[in-house]
Amino acid sequence: MSTQPSTSAEEAVRTLFDMAGTLRPAAIRAAATLRLADPIAAGTTAAADLADLVSADPDRLTRLLRYLAALGLFERTDGDHYTLTELGELLRSDGPLSIRAMLDADGVLGRADLGTMDLVHTMRTGRPSYEKVFGTDFWSDVQRNPAYAESLEAVLGSGVGWDAELIIDSYPWKSATHVTDVGGGTGSLLIELLRKHGHLNGRVVDLPNAVAAARRRLAAAGLDSRGEATEASFFDRIPTGSDVYLLSAILADWTDEEAQRILRTVAEAAAPDGRVLLSEVNLPEAGAATDDPASTAADLYISATVTTPARTTSELVRIAEGAGLQLSWRGPGTEVRSLLEFTVVS
Ligand SMILES: C[S@@+](CC[C@H](N)C(=O)[O-])C[C@H]1O[C@@H](n2cnc3c(N)ncnc32)[C@H](O)[C@@H]1O
């Protein structure tokens, strides 16, 4: 009997090695981070000149270029001269289909991807591997470097998502005059709220990088007379004076204890008569089993990045009650959104 592995078994080994390989993504991301395709597109082709333009070590960069040429991103001509292939074009900063920013190791998304590399930490501890890889939680890390603001804006700044229309259309906004969007990011939701409800004024409260982007975006939308953005941490103290404090897609990034601390800060600002409008994402399906590769990947990716406890409505109500809030209104829900209003217990 033959002890040789069958061809299909050898293929399976090769396939699995290929699937598990880390060098190829690391090399492509290094090229994206160095913006290597830009000077090539502009006509510089010699490896030594490229190294100079992207501030890289010439010898090491030549190895990277050769490897990426072997993968089909560049075409190598006349020794170490390089031009872009159709694949390499996608790494230009300015192309219509560019994915360079998403792969940039210094950008928010690229960094989050790298944060999944110690996934075994998430398996062993239940905590995001991001914290192990970078030594801090995702949202604090986003604040650490002002350069992340640009990437954050690119990721969060493009309109409202995850059925957020529910908040805009289903809450009786006529009963409010001023809303604070707590953790309101780059202001997308506040901008839509102010556009749709002309009597409303509002404020985004978030950490500095998001606030800077929110200010720019409110001004660009012509809404800076009705909307402002204030730097504050929802773990410390947030401004008083609004009649509605909105939290959209906030608590799922935090543990029960942290979520309760956030709600306590918000309840202090809202007291005595303000309302707290909580709109969490992903409630009904949290934890639902699925074989779909995209949703299982998204689920795993998020758990490697942020805390993401899956909570039912009654769990949310229990946490809110522990923060001195009581349920006062239950809005309609969608498959991915809930809408709950609380008042402060006197
Ligand atoms: C998942 S995003 C939600 C953004 C927005 N509310 C939405 O519905 O798309 C979480 C937001 O919380 C903000 N955030 C994280 N930690 C914070 C803190 N300590 N204080 C205030 N905002 C914080 C982040 O900067 C980010 O904008």
mmCIF file of C-alpha atoms and ligand atoms in Angstrom:
data_model
loop_
_atom_site.group_PDB
_atom_site.id
_atom_site.type_symbol
_atom_site.label_atom_id
_atom_site.label_comp_id
_atom_site.label_asym_id
_atom_site.label_seq_id
_atom_site.Cartn_x
_atom_site.Cartn_y
_atom_site.Cartn_z
ATOM 1 C CA MET A 1 0.000 0.000 0.000
ATOM 2 C CA SER A 2 1.379 3.414 -0.920
ATOM 3 C CA THR A 3 2.393 5.719 1.901
ATOM 4 C CA GLN A 4 2.475 8.695 -0.495
ATOM 5 C CA PRO A 5 -0.210 11.253 0.208
ATOM 6 C CA SER A 6 -2.746 11.493 -2.608
ATOM 7 C CA THR A 7 -2.570 14.445 -4.973
ATOM 8 C CA SER A 8 -5.744 15.829 -3.511
ATOM 9 C CA ALA A 9 -4.287 15.565 0.022
ATOM 10 C CA GLU A 10 -1.169 17.441 -1.137
ATOM 11 C CA GLU A 11 -3.382 20.043 -2.730
ATOM 12 C CA ALA A 12 -5.306 20.363 0.501
ATOM 13 C CA VAL A 13 -2.060 20.962 2.410
ATOM 14 C CA ARG A 14 -0.994 23.605 -0.108
ATOM 15 C CA THR A 15 -4.419 25.218 -0.003
ATOM 16 C CA LEU A 16 -4.419 25.425 3.774
ATOM 17 C CA PHE A 17 -0.856 26.796 3.900
ATOM 18 C CA ASP A 18 -1.889 29.345 1.329
ATOM 19 C CA MET A 19 -4.996 30.300 3.320
ATOM 20 C CA ALA A 20 -2.987 30.631 6.525
ATOM 21 C CA GLY A 21 -0.057 32.559 5.008
ATOM 22 C CA THR A 22 0.615 35.994 6.484
ATOM 23 C CA LEU A 23 3.467 37.278 4.277
ATOM 24 C CA ARG A 24 1.362 38.096 1.239
ATOM 25 C CA PRO A 25 -1.100 40.395 3.086
ATOM 26 C CA ALA A 26 1.809 41.923 5.043
ATOM 27 C CA ALA A 27 3.668 42.759 1.818
ATOM 28 C CA ILE A 28 0.620 44.241 0.067
ATOM 29 C CA ARG A 29 -0.164 46.326 3.157
ATOM 30 C CA ALA A 30 3.452 47.519 3.383
ATOM 31 C CA ALA A 31 3.186 48.748 -0.218
ATOM 32 C CA ALA A 32 -0.161 50.428 0.545
ATOM 33 C CA THR A 33 1.184 52.094 3.681
ATOM 34 C CA LEU A 34 4.289 53.376 1.870
ATOM 35 C CA ARG A 35 2.035 54.656 -0.968
ATOM 36 C CA LEU A 36 4.407 52.886 -3.315
ATOM 37 C CA ALA A 37 2.038 52.907 -6.292
ATOM 38 C CA ASP A 38 1.809 56.724 -6.381
ATOM 39 C CA PRO A 39 5.373 57.531 -7.494
ATOM 40 C CA ILE A 40 5.279 54.583 -9.906
ATOM 41 C CA ALA A 41 2.077 55.960 -11.443
ATOM 42 C CA ALA A 42 3.805 59.339 -11.689
ATOM 43 C CA GLY A 43 6.648 57.814 -13.733
ATOM 44 C CA THR A 44 9.395 56.816 -11.277
ATOM 45 C CA THR A 45 10.342 53.222 -12.025
ATOM 46 C CA ALA A 46 13.808 52.490 -10.550
ATOM 47 C CA ALA A 47 13.759 50.687 -7.218
ATOM 48 C CA ALA A 48 16.484 52.934 -5.757
ATOM 49 C CA ASP A 49 14.579 56.124 -6.709
ATOM 50 C CA LEU A 50 11.335 54.697 -5.340
ATOM 51 C CA ALA A 51 13.062 53.882 -2.050
ATOM 52 C CA ASP A 52 14.187 57.481 -1.841
ATOM 53 C CA LEU A 53 10.696 58.849 -2.576
ATOM 54 C CA VAL A 54 8.872 56.658 -0.062
ATOM 55 C CA SER A 55 11.624 56.878 2.608
ATOM 56 C CA ALA A 56 12.435 53.175 2.613
ATOM 57 C CA ASP A 57 15.600 51.122 2.854
ATOM 58 C CA PRO A 58 16.632 50.527 -0.822
ATOM 59 C CA ASP A 59 17.750 46.929 -0.399
ATOM 60 C CA ARG A 60 14.647 45.861 1.537
ATOM 61 C CA LEU A 61 12.312 47.768 -0.740
ATOM 62 C CA THR A 62 13.795 46.011 -3.762
ATOM 63 C CA ARG A 63 12.917 42.672 -2.171
ATOM 64 C CA LEU A 64 9.365 43.871 -1.564
ATOM 65 C CA LEU A 65 9.032 45.083 -5.147
ATOM 66 C CA ARG A 66 10.343 41.777 -6.519
ATOM 67 C CA TYR A 67 7.944 39.759 -4.391
ATOM 68 C CA LEU A 68 4.962 41.925 -5.315
ATOM 69 C CA ALA A 69 5.995 41.720 -8.978
ATOM 70 C CA ALA A 70 5.980 37.930 -8.618
ATOM 71 C CA LEU A 71 2.460 38.212 -7.185
ATOM 72 C CA GLY A 72 1.350 40.295 -10.162
ATOM 73 C CA LEU A 73 0.993 43.772 -8.620
ATOM 74 C CA PHE A 74 3.951 45.243 -10.515
ATOM 75 C CA GLU A 75 5.701 44.421 -13.742
ATOM 76 C CA ARG A 76 9.462 44.218 -13.465
ATOM 77 C CA THR A 77 11.375 45.493 -16.485
ATOM 78 C CA ASP A 78 15.074 46.083 -17.264
ATOM 79 C CA GLY A 79 16.375 44.873 -13.932
ATOM 80 C CA ASP A 80 14.839 46.647 -10.998
ATOM 81 C CA HIS A 81 12.421 48.965 -12.756
ATOM 82 C CA TYR A 82 8.734 48.635 -12.022
ATOM 83 C CA THR A 83 5.416 49.646 -13.536
ATOM 84 C CA LEU A 84 1.892 49.055 -12.240
ATOM 85 C CA THR A 85 -0.279 46.178 -13.385
ATOM 86 C CA GLU A 86 -4.086 46.332 -13.218
ATOM 87 C CA LEU A 87 -3.870 44.973 -9.654
ATOM 88 C CA GLY A 88 -1.147 47.435 -8.642
ATOM 89 C CA GLU A 89 -3.274 50.328 -9.967
ATOM 90 C CA LEU A 90 -5.723 49.630 -7.126
ATOM 91 C CA LEU A 91 -3.015 50.714 -4.669
ATOM 92 C CA ARG A 92 -2.814 54.249 -6.096
ATOM 93 C CA SER A 93 -4.148 56.852 -3.669
ATOM 94 C CA ASP A 94 -6.231 58.593 -6.316
ATOM 95 C CA GLY A 95 -7.764 55.803 -8.427
ATOM 96 C CA PRO A 96 -11.564 55.501 -8.574
ATOM 97 C CA LEU A 97 -11.402 51.938 -7.200
ATOM 98 C CA SER A 98 -8.491 52.575 -4.845
ATOM 99 C CA ILE A 99 -8.353 50.379 -1.758
ATOM 100 C CA ARG A 100 -5.053 51.830 -0.559
ATOM 101 C CA ALA A 101 -6.534 53.685 2.422
ATOM 102 C CA MET A 102 -8.305 50.521 3.634
ATOM 103 C CA LEU A 103 -4.999 48.623 3.693
ATOM 104 C CA ASP A 104 -2.902 51.435 5.184
ATOM 105 C CA ALA A 105 -1.354 50.103 8.415
ATOM 106 C CA ASP A 106 -1.458 53.654 9.797
ATOM 107 C CA GLY A 107 -5.186 54.049 9.076
ATOM 108 C CA VAL A 108 -8.127 53.050 11.246
ATOM 109 C CA LEU A 109 -9.215 50.076 9.138
ATOM 110 C CA GLY A 110 -5.736 48.753 8.390
ATOM 111 C CA ARG A 111 -4.892 48.975 12.054
ATOM 112 C CA ALA A 112 -8.086 47.162 13.028
ATOM 113 C CA ASP A 113 -7.158 44.395 10.560
ATOM 114 C CA LEU A 114 -3.730 44.073 12.199
ATOM 115 C CA GLY A 115 -5.486 43.968 15.582
ATOM 116 C CA THR A 116 -7.028 40.608 14.633
ATOM 117 C CA MET A 117 -3.598 38.955 14.322
ATOM 118 C CA ASP A 118 -3.582 37.755 17.927
ATOM 119 C CA LEU A 119 -7.034 36.232 17.690
ATOM 120 C CA VAL A 120 -6.057 33.447 20.034
ATOM 121 C CA HIS A 121 -6.055 36.080 22.806
ATOM 122 C CA THR A 122 -9.753 36.680 22.097
ATOM 123 C CA MET A 123 -10.374 32.930 22.265
ATOM 124 C CA ARG A 124 -8.525 32.531 25.555
ATOM 125 C CA THR A 125 -9.788 35.613 27.359
ATOM 126 C CA GLY A 126 -12.957 36.751 25.584
ATOM 127 C CA ARG A 127 -11.301 40.176 25.221
ATOM 128 C CA PRO A 128 -10.551 41.909 21.889
ATOM 129 C CA SER A 129 -7.170 40.893 20.467
ATOM 130 C CA TYR A 130 -6.832 44.551 19.430
ATOM 131 C CA GLU A 131 -6.063 45.383 23.079
ATOM 132 C CA LYS A 132 -3.278 42.800 23.181
ATOM 133 C CA VAL A 133 -1.762 43.860 19.853
ATOM 134 C CA PHE A 134 -1.824 47.618 20.500
ATOM 135 C CA GLY A 135 -1.930 47.798 24.303
ATOM 136 C CA THR A 136 -5.129 49.852 24.407
ATOM 137 C CA ASP A 137 -8.790 49.589 23.431
ATOM 138 C CA PHE A 138 -9.847 50.433 19.890
ATOM 139 C CA TRP A 139 -11.596 53.745 20.605
ATOM 140 C CA SER A 140 -8.802 55.126 22.822
ATOM 141 C CA ASP A 141 -6.309 54.118 20.169
ATOM 142 C CA VAL A 142 -8.231 56.001 17.488
ATOM 143 C CA GLN A 143 -7.707 59.140 19.593
ATOM 144 C CA ARG A 144 -4.003 58.615 20.127
ATOM 145 C CA ASN A 145 -2.841 59.861 16.775
ATOM 146 C CA PRO A 146 -4.437 62.892 15.101
ATOM 147 C CA ALA A 147 -3.560 61.305 11.754
ATOM 148 C CA TYR A 148 -6.276 58.697 12.420
ATOM 149 C CA ALA A 149 -8.917 61.438 12.161
ATOM 150 C CA GLU A 150 -8.751 61.340 8.385
ATOM 151 C CA SER A 151 -9.199 57.581 8.267
ATOM 152 C CA LEU A 152 -11.947 57.709 10.882
ATOM 153 C CA GLU A 153 -13.778 60.241 8.785
ATOM 154 C CA ALA A 154 -13.428 58.036 5.718
ATOM 155 C CA VAL A 155 -14.836 55.072 7.644
ATOM 156 C CA LEU A 156 -17.590 56.672 9.733
ATOM 157 C CA GLY A 157 -18.252 59.871 7.881
ATOM 158 C CA SER A 158 -20.289 58.708 4.951
ATOM 159 C CA GLY A 159 -23.915 58.886 6.026
ATOM 160 C CA VAL A 160 -25.991 57.016 8.558
ATOM 161 C CA GLY A 161 -26.092 53.240 8.622
ATOM 162 C CA TRP A 162 -27.616 50.149 10.186
ATOM 163 C CA ASP A 163 -31.239 51.350 9.880
ATOM 164 C CA ALA A 164 -30.498 54.636 11.678
ATOM 165 C CA GLU A 165 -33.459 56.086 9.746
ATOM 166 C CA LEU A 166 -35.502 54.526 12.531
ATOM 167 C CA ILE A 167 -34.152 57.149 14.929
ATOM 168 C CA ILE A 168 -34.749 60.004 12.499
ATOM 169 C CA ASP A 169 -38.272 58.997 11.466
ATOM 170 C CA SER A 170 -39.813 57.085 14.367
ATOM 171 C CA TYR A 171 -39.095 59.217 17.418
ATOM 172 C CA PRO A 172 -41.507 62.108 18.219
ATOM 173 C CA TRP A 173 -38.846 64.788 17.658
ATOM 174 C CA LYS A 174 -41.505 67.524 17.797
ATOM 175 C CA SER A 175 -41.403 67.067 21.575
ATOM 176 C CA ALA A 176 -37.708 68.078 21.689
ATOM 177 C CA THR A 177 -35.765 71.252 20.961
ATOM 178 C CA HIS A 178 -32.154 70.239 21.603
ATOM 179 C CA VAL A 179 -30.483 66.842 21.194
ATOM 180 C CA THR A 180 -27.037 65.687 22.258
ATOM 181 C CA ASP A 181 -25.742 62.795 20.165
ATOM 182 C CA VAL A 182 -23.480 61.044 22.676
ATOM 183 C CA GLY A 183 -20.622 59.304 20.845
ATOM 184 C CA GLY A 184 -22.018 60.929 17.717
ATOM 185 C CA GLY A 185 -18.834 60.292 15.734
ATOM 186 C CA THR A 186 -18.302 62.537 12.744
ATOM 187 C CA GLY A 187 -21.829 63.976 12.940
ATOM 188 C CA SER A 188 -23.644 62.036 10.199
ATOM 189 C CA LEU A 189 -26.683 61.255 12.313
ATOM 190 C CA LEU A 190 -26.962 64.750 13.806
ATOM 191 C CA ILE A 191 -26.709 66.278 10.328
ATOM 192 C CA GLU A 192 -29.578 64.093 9.071
ATOM 193 C CA LEU A 193 -31.645 64.826 12.193
ATOM 194 C CA LEU A 194 -31.209 68.596 11.799
ATOM 195 C CA ARG A 195 -32.008 68.405 8.082
ATOM 196 C CA LYS A 196 -35.197 66.442 8.646
ATOM 197 C CA HIS A 197 -36.419 68.319 11.749
ATOM 198 C CA GLY A 198 -35.971 72.027 11.087
ATOM 199 C CA HIS A 199 -36.908 73.091 14.636
ATOM 200 C CA LEU A 200 -34.137 71.015 16.267
ATOM 201 C CA ASN A 201 -30.736 72.180 17.478
ATOM 202 C CA GLY A 202 -28.074 69.733 18.548
ATOM 203 C CA ARG A 203 -24.613 68.781 19.577
ATOM 204 C CA VAL A 204 -22.242 65.892 18.977
ATOM 205 C CA VAL A 205 -20.247 64.777 21.998
ATOM 206 C CA ASP A 206 -17.277 62.579 21.218
ATOM 207 C CA LEU A 207 -13.508 62.270 21.573
ATOM 208 C CA PRO A 208 -11.275 64.897 19.922
ATOM 209 C CA ASN A 209 -10.588 63.369 16.513
ATOM 210 C CA ALA A 210 -14.244 62.642 15.842
ATOM 211 C CA VAL A 211 -15.260 66.099 17.106
ATOM 212 C CA ALA A 212 -12.845 67.828 14.726
ATOM 213 C CA ALA A 213 -14.363 65.917 11.818
ATOM 214 C CA ALA A 214 -17.937 66.575 13.051
ATOM 215 C CA ARG A 215 -17.253 70.336 13.222
ATOM 216 C CA ARG A 216 -15.949 70.374 9.673
ATOM 217 C CA ARG A 217 -18.879 68.327 8.411
ATOM 218 C CA LEU A 218 -21.543 70.417 10.195
ATOM 219 C CA ALA A 219 -20.016 73.552 8.674
ATOM 220 C CA ALA A 220 -19.828 71.950 5.221
ATOM 221 C CA ALA A 221 -23.524 71.031 5.521
ATOM 222 C CA GLY A 222 -24.353 74.661 6.414
ATOM 223 C CA LEU A 223 -25.645 73.559 9.812
ATOM 224 C CA ASP A 224 -23.068 75.087 12.151
ATOM 225 C CA SER A 225 -25.600 77.653 13.410
ATOM 226 C CA ARG A 226 -27.839 74.825 14.689
ATOM 227 C CA GLY A 227 -25.287 72.144 15.447
ATOM 228 C CA GLU A 228 -22.030 72.064 17.371
ATOM 229 C CA ALA A 229 -19.527 69.446 18.511
ATOM 230 C CA THR A 230 -17.982 69.200 21.957
ATOM 231 C CA GLU A 231 -15.052 67.121 23.170
ATOM 232 C CA ALA A 232 -15.929 65.031 26.212
ATOM 233 C CA SER A 233 -15.614 61.451 27.342
ATOM 234 C CA PHE A 234 -18.854 59.688 28.185
ATOM 235 C CA PHE A 235 -16.992 58.097 31.081
ATOM 236 C CA ASP A 236 -16.382 61.483 32.714
ATOM 237 C CA ARG A 237 -18.922 64.262 32.264
ATOM 238 C CA ILE A 238 -20.923 65.499 29.295
ATOM 239 C CA PRO A 239 -22.650 68.867 28.798
ATOM 240 C CA THR A 240 -26.086 69.468 30.341
ATOM 241 C CA GLY A 241 -28.995 71.365 28.795
ATOM 242 C CA SER A 242 -30.410 69.032 26.111
ATOM 243 C CA ASP A 243 -33.870 67.568 26.379
ATOM 244 C CA VAL A 244 -32.844 64.388 24.520
ATOM 245 C CA TYR A 245 -29.559 62.488 24.926
ATOM 246 C CA LEU A 246 -29.195 60.052 22.056
ATOM 247 C CA LEU A 247 -26.875 57.022 22.135
ATOM 248 C CA SER A 248 -26.707 55.301 18.769
ATOM 249 C CA ALA A 249 -24.635 52.119 18.427
ATOM 250 C CA ILE A 250 -22.656 52.871 21.565
ATOM 251 C CA LEU A 251 -23.190 50.289 24.306
ATOM 252 C CA ALA A 252 -22.351 47.191 22.263
ATOM 253 C CA ASP A 253 -18.679 48.222 22.329
ATOM 254 C CA TRP A 254 -18.554 47.992 26.120
ATOM 255 C CA THR A 255 -18.999 45.519 28.954
ATOM 256 C CA ASP A 256 -22.074 45.687 31.230
ATOM 257 C CA GLU A 257 -20.131 47.587 33.849
ATOM 258 C CA GLU A 258 -18.758 50.090 31.342
ATOM 259 C CA ALA A 259 -22.182 50.470 29.688
ATOM 260 C CA GLN A 260 -23.672 51.280 33.073
ATOM 261 C CA ARG A 261 -20.960 53.880 33.739
ATOM 262 C CA ILE A 262 -21.714 55.516 30.373
ATOM 263 C CA LEU A 263 -25.449 55.599 31.111
ATOM 264 C CA ARG A 264 -24.792 57.054 34.565
ATOM 265 C CA THR A 265 -22.805 59.940 33.016
ATOM 266 C CA VAL A 266 -25.630 60.504 30.540
ATOM 267 C CA ALA A 267 -28.303 60.322 33.281
ATOM 268 C CA GLU A 268 -26.397 62.960 35.293
ATOM 269 C CA ALA A 269 -26.389 65.298 32.290
ATOM 270 C CA ALA A 270 -30.053 64.623 31.486
ATOM 271 C CA ALA A 271 -31.393 65.022 35.044
ATOM 272 C CA PRO A 272 -33.932 65.990 36.108
ATOM 273 C CA ASP A 273 -36.197 66.231 33.035
ATOM 274 C CA GLY A 274 -34.118 65.089 30.065
ATOM 275 C CA ARG A 275 -34.749 61.882 28.173
ATOM 276 C CA VAL A 276 -32.215 59.258 27.133
ATOM 277 C CA LEU A 277 -32.849 57.694 23.724
ATOM 278 C CA LEU A 278 -31.013 54.420 23.322
ATOM 279 C CA SER A 279 -30.694 52.843 19.895
ATOM 280 C CA GLU A 280 -28.571 49.718 19.871
ATOM 281 C CA VAL A 281 -27.681 47.708 16.788
ATOM 282 C CA ASN A 282 -27.976 43.993 16.185
ATOM 283 C CA LEU A 283 -30.307 43.075 19.008
ATOM 284 C CA PRO A 284 -32.688 40.430 17.690
ATOM 285 C CA GLU A 285 -30.033 38.458 15.833
ATOM 286 C CA ALA A 286 -27.217 38.729 18.300
ATOM 287 C CA GLY A 287 -25.584 35.307 18.482
ATOM 288 C CA ALA A 288 -27.779 33.803 15.771
ATOM 289 C CA ALA A 289 -26.087 30.894 14.019
ATOM 290 C CA THR A 290 -25.328 31.377 10.324
ATOM 291 C CA ASP A 291 -23.135 29.692 7.712
ATOM 292 C CA ASP A 292 -22.762 32.807 5.610
ATOM 293 C CA PRO A 293 -19.001 33.503 5.248
ATOM 294 C CA ALA A 294 -19.442 37.291 5.197
ATOM 295 C CA SER A 295 -21.520 37.473 8.379
ATOM 296 C CA THR A 296 -19.477 34.909 10.309
ATOM 297 C CA ALA A 297 -16.327 36.834 9.323
ATOM 298 C CA ALA A 298 -17.862 40.174 10.331
ATOM 299 C CA ASP A 299 -18.958 38.712 13.663
ATOM 300 C CA LEU A 300 -15.490 37.339 14.443
ATOM 301 C CA TYR A 301 -13.749 40.507 13.215
ATOM 302 C CA ILE A 302 -15.848 42.735 15.463
ATOM 303 C CA SER A 303 -15.241 40.522 18.497
ATOM 304 C CA ALA A 304 -11.473 40.794 17.866
ATOM 305 C CA THR A 305 -11.748 44.585 17.727
ATOM 306 C CA VAL A 306 -14.240 45.738 20.358
ATOM 307 C CA THR A 307 -16.039 44.158 23.309
ATOM 308 C CA THR A 308 -19.421 43.543 21.575
ATOM 309 C CA PRO A 309 -21.563 41.877 24.191
ATOM 310 C CA ALA A 310 -24.828 40.835 22.550
ATOM 311 C CA ARG A 311 -27.730 42.214 24.580
ATOM 312 C CA THR A 312 -31.450 41.714 24.478
ATOM 313 C CA THR A 313 -33.827 44.583 25.158
ATOM 314 C CA SER A 314 -34.528 43.371 28.689
ATOM 315 C CA GLU A 315 -30.785 43.214 29.421
ATOM 316 C CA LEU A 316 -30.451 46.796 28.200
ATOM 317 C CA VAL A 317 -33.339 47.883 30.410
ATOM 318 C CA ARG A 318 -31.710 46.170 33.401
ATOM 319 C CA ILE A 319 -28.393 47.961 32.784
ATOM 320 C CA ALA A 320 -30.183 51.287 32.344
ATOM 321 C CA GLU A 321 -32.112 50.760 35.581
ATOM 322 C CA GLY A 322 -28.813 50.198 37.372
ATOM 323 C CA ALA A 323 -27.744 53.626 36.077
ATOM 324 C CA GLY A 324 -30.820 55.360 37.532
ATOM 325 C CA LEU A 325 -32.989 55.318 34.395
ATOM 326 C CA GLN A 326 -36.484 53.964 33.784
ATOM 327 C CA LEU A 327 -38.031 52.866 30.506
ATOM 328 C CA SER A 328 -40.578 55.476 29.377
ATOM 329 C CA TRP A 329 -41.211 54.607 25.713
ATOM 330 C CA ARG A 330 -40.498 51.693 23.469
ATOM 331 C CA GLY A 331 -40.259 52.572 19.796
ATOM 332 C CA PRO A 332 -40.512 50.272 16.818
ATOM 333 C CA GLY A 333 -37.525 48.053 16.019
ATOM 334 C CA THR A 334 -36.025 46.710 12.815
ATOM 335 C CA GLU A 335 -33.999 43.545 12.335
ATOM 336 C CA VAL A 336 -30.842 45.369 13.386
ATOM 337 C CA ARG A 337 -32.050 48.290 15.525
ATOM 338 C CA SER A 338 -33.944 48.983 18.717
ATOM 339 C CA LEU A 339 -35.273 52.316 19.958
ATOM 340 C CA LEU A 340 -35.884 52.799 23.675
ATOM 341 C CA GLU A 341 -36.524 55.987 25.615
ATOM 342 C CA PHE A 342 -35.663 56.358 29.298
ATOM 343 C CA THR A 343 -36.232 59.073 31.862
ATOM 344 C CA VAL A 344 -34.167 59.786 34.954
ATOM 345 C CA VAL A 345 -35.493 58.348 38.213
ATOM 346 C CA SER A 346 -35.904 61.264 40.617
HETATM 347 C C1 LIG B 1 -19.703 52.572 16.966
HETATM 348 S S1 LIG B 1 -19.357 54.290 16.915
HETATM 349 C C2 LIG B 1 -21.001 54.915 16.817
HETATM 350 C C3 LIG B 1 -21.032 56.237 16.123
HETATM 351 C C4 LIG B 1 -22.433 56.826 15.896
HETATM 352 N N1 LIG B 1 -23.133 57.089 17.146
HETATM 353 C C5 LIG B 1 -23.264 55.949 14.979
HETATM 354 O O1 LIG B 1 -24.396 55.630 15.306
HETATM 355 O O2 LIG B 1 -22.764 55.608 13.878
HETATM 356 C C6 LIG B 1 -18.891 54.639 18.623
HETATM 357 C C7 LIG B 1 -18.556 56.096 18.881
HETATM 358 O O3 LIG B 1 -18.248 56.251 20.279
HETATM 359 C C8 LIG B 1 -17.189 57.174 20.384
HETATM 360 N N2 LIG B 1 -16.504 57.017 21.675
HETATM 361 C C9 LIG B 1 -15.714 55.989 22.070
HETATM 362 N N3 LIG B 1 -15.267 56.188 23.327
HETATM 363 C C10 LIG B 1 -15.790 57.384 23.738
HETATM 364 C C11 LIG B 1 -15.717 58.126 24.944
HETATM 365 N N4 LIG B 1 -15.003 57.681 25.979
HETATM 366 N N5 LIG B 1 -16.400 59.295 25.039
HETATM 367 C C12 LIG B 1 -17.135 59.748 23.975
HETATM 368 N N6 LIG B 1 -17.256 59.085 22.797
HETATM 369 C C13 LIG B 1 -16.583 57.914 22.670
HETATM 370 C C14 LIG B 1 -16.305 56.840 19.208
HETATM 371 O O4 LIG B 1 -15.368 57.858 18.915
HETATM 372 C C15 LIG B 1 -17.354 56.613 18.119
HETATM 373 O O5 LIG B 1 -17.670 57.796 17.453
#
